[in-house]
Amino acid sequence: MMCDLEELKEGHAELAAQSGIPPHAPPWLDVEKFNRGRKFFQEYFYSNFLAMFTSLVGGLSVINLLEPLVFTKASDDPRKSWKRYFSTFRHVTCWHYGDVWDNESDAYRSVVDVRKIHNKVAMQMNSSQQPERLYFSQYDMALVQCGFMGCIVLYPEYFGVPFHQAQIDDYVYFWKGMGYLLGISDRYNICNDGYSSAWEKCKAIEQKVLIPALKNPPKDFLRMVEAFIGGANLMWKFKLLSFESVLAFGLEAMGEPRPKLGLTDTLRLYFQKMMVVLVRHCSFFRRQINRNMEMMMGCSKMK
């Protein structure tokens, strides 16, 4: 049963917490469960990364997520986009490999940095944009939270993760904690009530927000997503990915019809699928690609 988003949408009128300093650990925190969620990410690093990457491509069609990126002008060409999104993915990786509850850790400092960035952009946008629109609201942040963990919650096996509800529930709990640290109140934290509730909320966001947005994207969508894909291709020095192939991959995950692809984009799509099969069924390959990604993100230096 899919949940109603009306209560979540009430967060439109409430600003997410904007202090640069995260709150202390909440009284409800179960550190062991939170850390199991971290380990889940580490075990399936590539799958989680692919899910976030795919989610971001689709999520750029959602005006709440797109407008701050357009406003900052920090990701509107491939080189700027690569720098900006690599930094984002590195922050997220740091949260999973470090101790965000230790105020002496790199992970904690990463959370502080992200909150400061959000605070700065929110103040600029809320003072200069439409007065009837509140930017960086609780609702906006809930959508961002869904973008980070929603694909894995909804479609773990499609992204190469064997479905074990307890593991996914631990990962949901991890994002409950991260939502708290990033300024989402318990009322709007989509991970607040465990796996089943998170699944319903993510599914509702997919069906009522994401898919309609993809069918009628805002004017800056294509420009920003092409910059994002172009920036990602700078890693390989050739066009391994395309907007069309990544979008088709995401649409298939959701069970939505994908656009007709040419030969090159079809090969790109099946390359992504082949990688998932290898990660899903070959533990040696999964460990190796995880190590490669850990090296790229500098995980050995994170604490």
Coordinates of C-alpha atoms in Angstrom, one line a residue:
M1 CA 0.0 0.0 0.0
M2 CA 1.4 3.3 -1.1
C3 CA 1.4 6.2 1.5
D4 CA -0.1 9.6 1.0
L5 CA 2.4 12.4 0.6
E6 CA 0.2 15.1 2.0
E7 CA 1.7 15.1 5.5
L8 CA 5.2 15.0 4.0
K9 CA 4.3 18.0 1.8
E10 CA 3.4 20.0 4.8
G11 CA 7.1 20.3 5.3
H12 CA 7.1 22.8 2.4
A13 CA 6.4 25.6 4.9
E14 CA 9.1 24.5 7.5
L15 CA 12.8 25.3 7.0
A16 CA 15.2 22.4 7.5
A17 CA 17.6 23.1 10.4
Q18 CA 20.2 25.5 9.2
S19 CA 22.9 25.7 11.9
G20 CA 26.3 24.7 10.7
I21 CA 26.8 22.5 13.8
P22 CA 25.0 19.1 13.9
P23 CA 23.0 18.2 17.0
H24 CA 24.2 15.8 19.6
A25 CA 23.4 12.1 19.1
P26 CA 19.7 11.6 19.7
P27 CA 18.4 9.6 22.7
W28 CA 16.9 7.0 20.3
L29 CA 20.3 6.2 18.6
D30 CA 21.2 2.5 18.4
V31 CA 24.9 2.7 17.5
E32 CA 25.2 -1.0 16.6
K33 CA 22.2 -0.8 14.2
F34 CA 23.5 2.4 12.7
N35 CA 26.9 0.8 12.2
R36 CA 25.4 -2.2 10.5
G37 CA 23.9 0.2 8.0
R38 CA 27.3 1.6 7.4
K39 CA 28.7 -1.9 6.8
F40 CA 25.9 -2.7 4.4
F41 CA 27.0 0.3 2.3
Q42 CA 30.6 -0.8 2.4
E43 CA 29.8 -4.4 1.4
Y44 CA 27.8 -3.2 -1.6
F45 CA 29.7 0.0 -2.3
Y46 CA 29.3 -0.2 -6.1
S47 CA 25.6 -1.0 -6.0
N48 CA 24.9 1.9 -3.7
F49 CA 27.0 4.2 -5.8
L50 CA 25.2 3.1 -8.9
A51 CA 21.8 3.5 -7.3
M52 CA 22.7 7.1 -6.1
F53 CA 24.1 8.0 -9.6
T54 CA 20.9 6.7 -11.3
S55 CA 18.7 8.4 -8.8
L56 CA 20.5 11.7 -9.3
V57 CA 19.9 11.6 -13.1
G58 CA 16.2 11.2 -12.6
G59 CA 16.1 13.5 -9.6
L60 CA 17.4 16.5 -11.6
S61 CA 13.9 16.5 -13.2
V62 CA 12.4 17.4 -9.8
I63 CA 12.2 21.2 -9.6
N64 CA 12.8 21.2 -5.8
L65 CA 16.2 19.5 -6.3
L66 CA 17.1 21.2 -9.6
E67 CA 16.6 24.9 -8.6
P68 CA 19.4 25.1 -6.0
L69 CA 21.9 23.5 -8.4
V70 CA 20.9 26.0 -11.1
F71 CA 21.2 28.8 -8.7
T72 CA 24.7 28.0 -7.5
K73 CA 26.0 27.7 -11.1
A74 CA 28.5 25.1 -9.7
S75 CA 27.5 22.2 -11.9
D76 CA 26.4 23.6 -15.3
D77 CA 29.2 22.4 -17.4
P78 CA 31.0 19.0 -17.4
R79 CA 34.2 20.0 -15.5
K80 CA 32.4 22.0 -12.8
S81 CA 29.8 19.2 -12.6
W82 CA 32.4 16.5 -12.0
K83 CA 34.1 18.6 -9.3
R84 CA 30.8 19.3 -7.6
Y85 CA 29.3 15.8 -7.7
F86 CA 32.6 14.1 -6.9
S87 CA 32.7 16.2 -3.7
T88 CA 29.1 15.2 -2.9
F89 CA 29.8 11.5 -3.4
R90 CA 32.9 11.8 -1.3
H91 CA 31.0 13.4 1.5
V92 CA 28.5 10.6 1.4
T93 CA 31.2 8.0 1.3
C94 CA 32.9 9.6 4.3
W95 CA 29.7 9.3 6.3
H96 CA 29.6 5.6 5.7
Y97 CA 33.3 5.0 6.4
G98 CA 33.8 7.3 9.4
D99 CA 32.1 8.0 12.7
V100 CA 29.7 10.9 12.2
W101 CA 28.9 11.0 15.9
D102 CA 32.5 11.7 16.9
N103 CA 33.1 15.5 16.7
E104 CA 36.8 14.8 16.2
S105 CA 36.3 12.7 13.1
D106 CA 36.5 13.6 9.4
A107 CA 33.0 12.3 9.0
Y108 CA 31.6 14.7 11.6
R109 CA 33.5 17.6 9.9
S110 CA 32.0 16.5 6.6
V111 CA 28.5 16.8 8.0
V112 CA 29.4 20.3 9.4
D113 CA 30.7 21.4 6.0
V114 CA 27.5 20.2 4.2
R115 CA 25.3 21.9 6.7
K116 CA 27.2 25.1 6.2
I117 CA 26.9 24.9 2.4
H118 CA 23.1 24.2 2.8
N119 CA 22.8 27.2 5.2
K120 CA 24.6 29.6 2.9
V121 CA 22.7 28.6 -0.3
A122 CA 19.3 28.6 1.6
M123 CA 19.9 32.1 3.0
Q124 CA 20.8 33.4 -0.5
M125 CA 17.9 31.7 -2.2
N126 CA 15.3 32.6 0.4
S127 CA 16.3 36.3 0.4
S128 CA 16.5 36.7 -3.4
Q129 CA 14.0 34.3 -5.0
Q130 CA 10.2 33.9 -4.9
P131 CA 8.9 35.0 -1.5
E132 CA 6.1 32.4 -1.6
R133 CA 8.6 29.6 -2.1
L134 CA 10.7 28.3 0.9
Y135 CA 14.0 26.7 -0.3
F136 CA 15.7 24.0 1.6
S137 CA 12.5 23.1 3.3
Q138 CA 11.9 20.0 5.3
Y139 CA 10.0 18.6 2.3
D140 CA 13.0 19.4 0.0
M141 CA 15.4 17.6 2.3
A142 CA 13.1 14.6 2.5
L143 CA 13.3 14.3 -1.3
V144 CA 17.0 14.5 -1.1
Q145 CA 17.1 11.8 1.5
C146 CA 15.0 9.6 -0.8
G147 CA 17.4 10.3 -3.6
F148 CA 20.3 8.9 -1.6
M149 CA 18.7 5.6 -0.3
G150 CA 15.4 5.2 -2.2
C151 CA 16.6 3.0 -5.2
I152 CA 18.3 0.5 -2.9
V153 CA 15.2 0.3 -0.6
L154 CA 12.9 -0.2 -3.6
Y155 CA 15.0 -2.2 -6.0
P156 CA 18.0 -3.8 -4.2
E157 CA 18.3 -6.8 -6.5
Y158 CA 18.1 -4.6 -9.7
F159 CA 21.2 -2.9 -8.4
G160 CA 23.0 -6.1 -7.4
V161 CA 22.1 -6.4 -3.8
P162 CA 20.6 -9.7 -2.5
F163 CA 17.3 -8.8 -0.7
H164 CA 17.6 -9.4 3.1
Q165 CA 15.0 -7.2 4.8
A166 CA 17.1 -7.0 8.0
Q167 CA 20.0 -5.5 6.1
I168 CA 17.9 -3.0 4.2
D169 CA 16.2 -2.1 7.5
D170 CA 19.7 -1.4 9.0
Y171 CA 20.5 0.8 6.0
V172 CA 17.2 2.7 6.4
Y173 CA 18.2 3.2 10.1
F174 CA 21.5 4.6 9.0
W175 CA 19.7 7.2 6.9
K176 CA 17.4 8.0 9.7
G177 CA 20.5 9.0 11.6
M178 CA 21.9 11.0 8.7
G179 CA 18.6 12.7 8.1
Y180 CA 18.6 13.8 11.7
L181 CA 22.2 15.1 11.4
L182 CA 21.4 17.0 8.2
G183 CA 18.5 18.8 9.8
I184 CA 15.4 16.8 9.0
S185 CA 12.9 16.7 11.8
D186 CA 11.5 13.3 12.9
R187 CA 8.1 14.2 11.4
Y188 CA 9.5 14.5 7.9
N189 CA 12.3 11.9 8.1
I190 CA 11.2 9.3 5.7
C191 CA 13.4 6.7 7.4
N192 CA 12.0 7.3 10.9
D193 CA 9.7 4.2 11.1
G194 CA 11.8 1.5 9.5
Y195 CA 12.0 -0.4 6.3
S196 CA 8.2 -0.9 5.5
S197 CA 7.4 2.8 6.1
A198 CA 10.4 4.0 4.2
W199 CA 9.5 1.7 1.2
E200 CA 6.0 3.1 1.1
K201 CA 7.2 6.7 1.2
C202 CA 9.9 6.2 -1.4
K203 CA 7.4 4.5 -3.7
A204 CA 5.0 7.4 -3.2
I205 CA 7.7 9.9 -4.1
E206 CA 8.6 7.8 -7.1
Q207 CA 5.1 7.6 -8.4
K208 CA 3.7 11.0 -7.4
V209 CA 6.8 13.2 -7.8
L210 CA 9.6 11.6 -9.8
I211 CA 7.7 10.0 -12.7
P212 CA 5.5 13.0 -13.4
A213 CA 8.6 15.2 -13.3
L214 CA 10.4 13.0 -15.8
K215 CA 7.4 13.2 -18.1
N216 CA 7.3 17.0 -18.0
P217 CA 10.8 18.1 -16.9
P218 CA 11.7 21.7 -16.1
K219 CA 13.6 23.8 -18.7
D220 CA 17.0 23.4 -17.2
F221 CA 16.8 19.6 -16.7
L222 CA 18.5 18.5 -19.9
R223 CA 21.3 21.1 -19.7
M224 CA 22.1 20.1 -16.1
V225 CA 21.9 16.3 -16.7
E226 CA 24.1 16.5 -19.8
A227 CA 26.7 18.4 -17.7
F228 CA 26.5 15.7 -15.0
I229 CA 26.9 12.8 -17.5
G230 CA 29.6 14.7 -19.3
G231 CA 31.4 15.3 -16.1
A232 CA 31.2 11.6 -15.1
N233 CA 32.6 10.6 -18.5
L234 CA 35.8 12.6 -17.7
M235 CA 36.8 9.8 -15.4
W236 CA 37.1 7.4 -18.3
K237 CA 38.3 9.8 -21.0
F238 CA 35.6 8.5 -23.4
K239 CA 31.8 8.5 -23.5
L240 CA 31.0 5.4 -21.4
L241 CA 27.7 6.8 -20.3
S242 CA 24.9 8.8 -21.9
F243 CA 21.9 10.5 -20.5
E244 CA 19.7 8.2 -22.6
S245 CA 21.3 5.0 -21.4
V246 CA 21.3 6.0 -17.7
L247 CA 17.7 7.2 -17.9
A248 CA 16.7 3.9 -19.6
F249 CA 18.4 1.9 -16.8
G250 CA 16.5 3.9 -14.2
L251 CA 13.2 3.6 -16.0
E252 CA 13.5 -0.2 -16.3
A253 CA 14.2 -0.4 -12.5
M254 CA 10.8 1.4 -11.9
G255 CA 9.0 -0.8 -14.5
E256 CA 8.4 2.2 -16.7
P257 CA 8.7 2.1 -20.5
R258 CA 12.1 3.3 -21.7
P259 CA 12.7 5.3 -24.9
K260 CA 14.0 3.5 -28.0
L261 CA 17.8 3.5 -27.9
G262 CA 20.2 3.4 -30.8
L263 CA 22.9 0.7 -31.0
T264 CA 25.5 2.6 -29.0
D265 CA 23.2 3.5 -26.1
T266 CA 21.8 0.0 -26.1
L267 CA 25.4 -1.3 -25.6
R268 CA 25.9 1.2 -22.8
L269 CA 22.7 0.0 -21.1
Y270 CA 23.7 -3.6 -21.3
F271 CA 27.2 -2.8 -20.0
Q272 CA 25.5 -1.4 -16.9
K273 CA 23.4 -4.5 -16.6
M274 CA 26.4 -6.7 -17.0
M275 CA 28.2 -4.9 -14.2
V276 CA 25.2 -5.5 -11.9
V277 CA 25.1 -9.2 -12.7
L278 CA 28.8 -9.5 -11.9
V279 CA 28.5 -7.6 -8.7
R280 CA 25.4 -9.7 -7.7
H281 CA 26.8 -13.1 -8.5
C282 CA 30.6 -12.9 -8.2
S283 CA 31.8 -11.9 -4.8
F284 CA 35.4 -11.6 -6.0
F285 CA 34.4 -9.1 -8.6
R286 CA 32.3 -7.2 -6.1
R287 CA 35.2 -6.9 -3.6
Q288 CA 37.6 -5.8 -6.3
I289 CA 35.4 -3.1 -7.7
N290 CA 34.6 -1.9 -4.2
R291 CA 38.3 -1.6 -3.4
N292 CA 38.8 0.3 -6.6
M293 CA 36.0 2.7 -5.7
E294 CA 37.4 3.0 -2.1
M295 CA 40.7 4.0 -3.5
M296 CA 39.1 6.6 -5.9
M297 CA 37.2 8.1 -2.9
G298 CA 40.2 8.0 -0.6
C299 CA 38.4 5.8 2.0
S300 CA 41.7 4.7 3.6
K301 CA 42.2 8.3 4.8
M302 CA 38.7 8.5 6.3
K303 CA 38.1 7.9 9.9

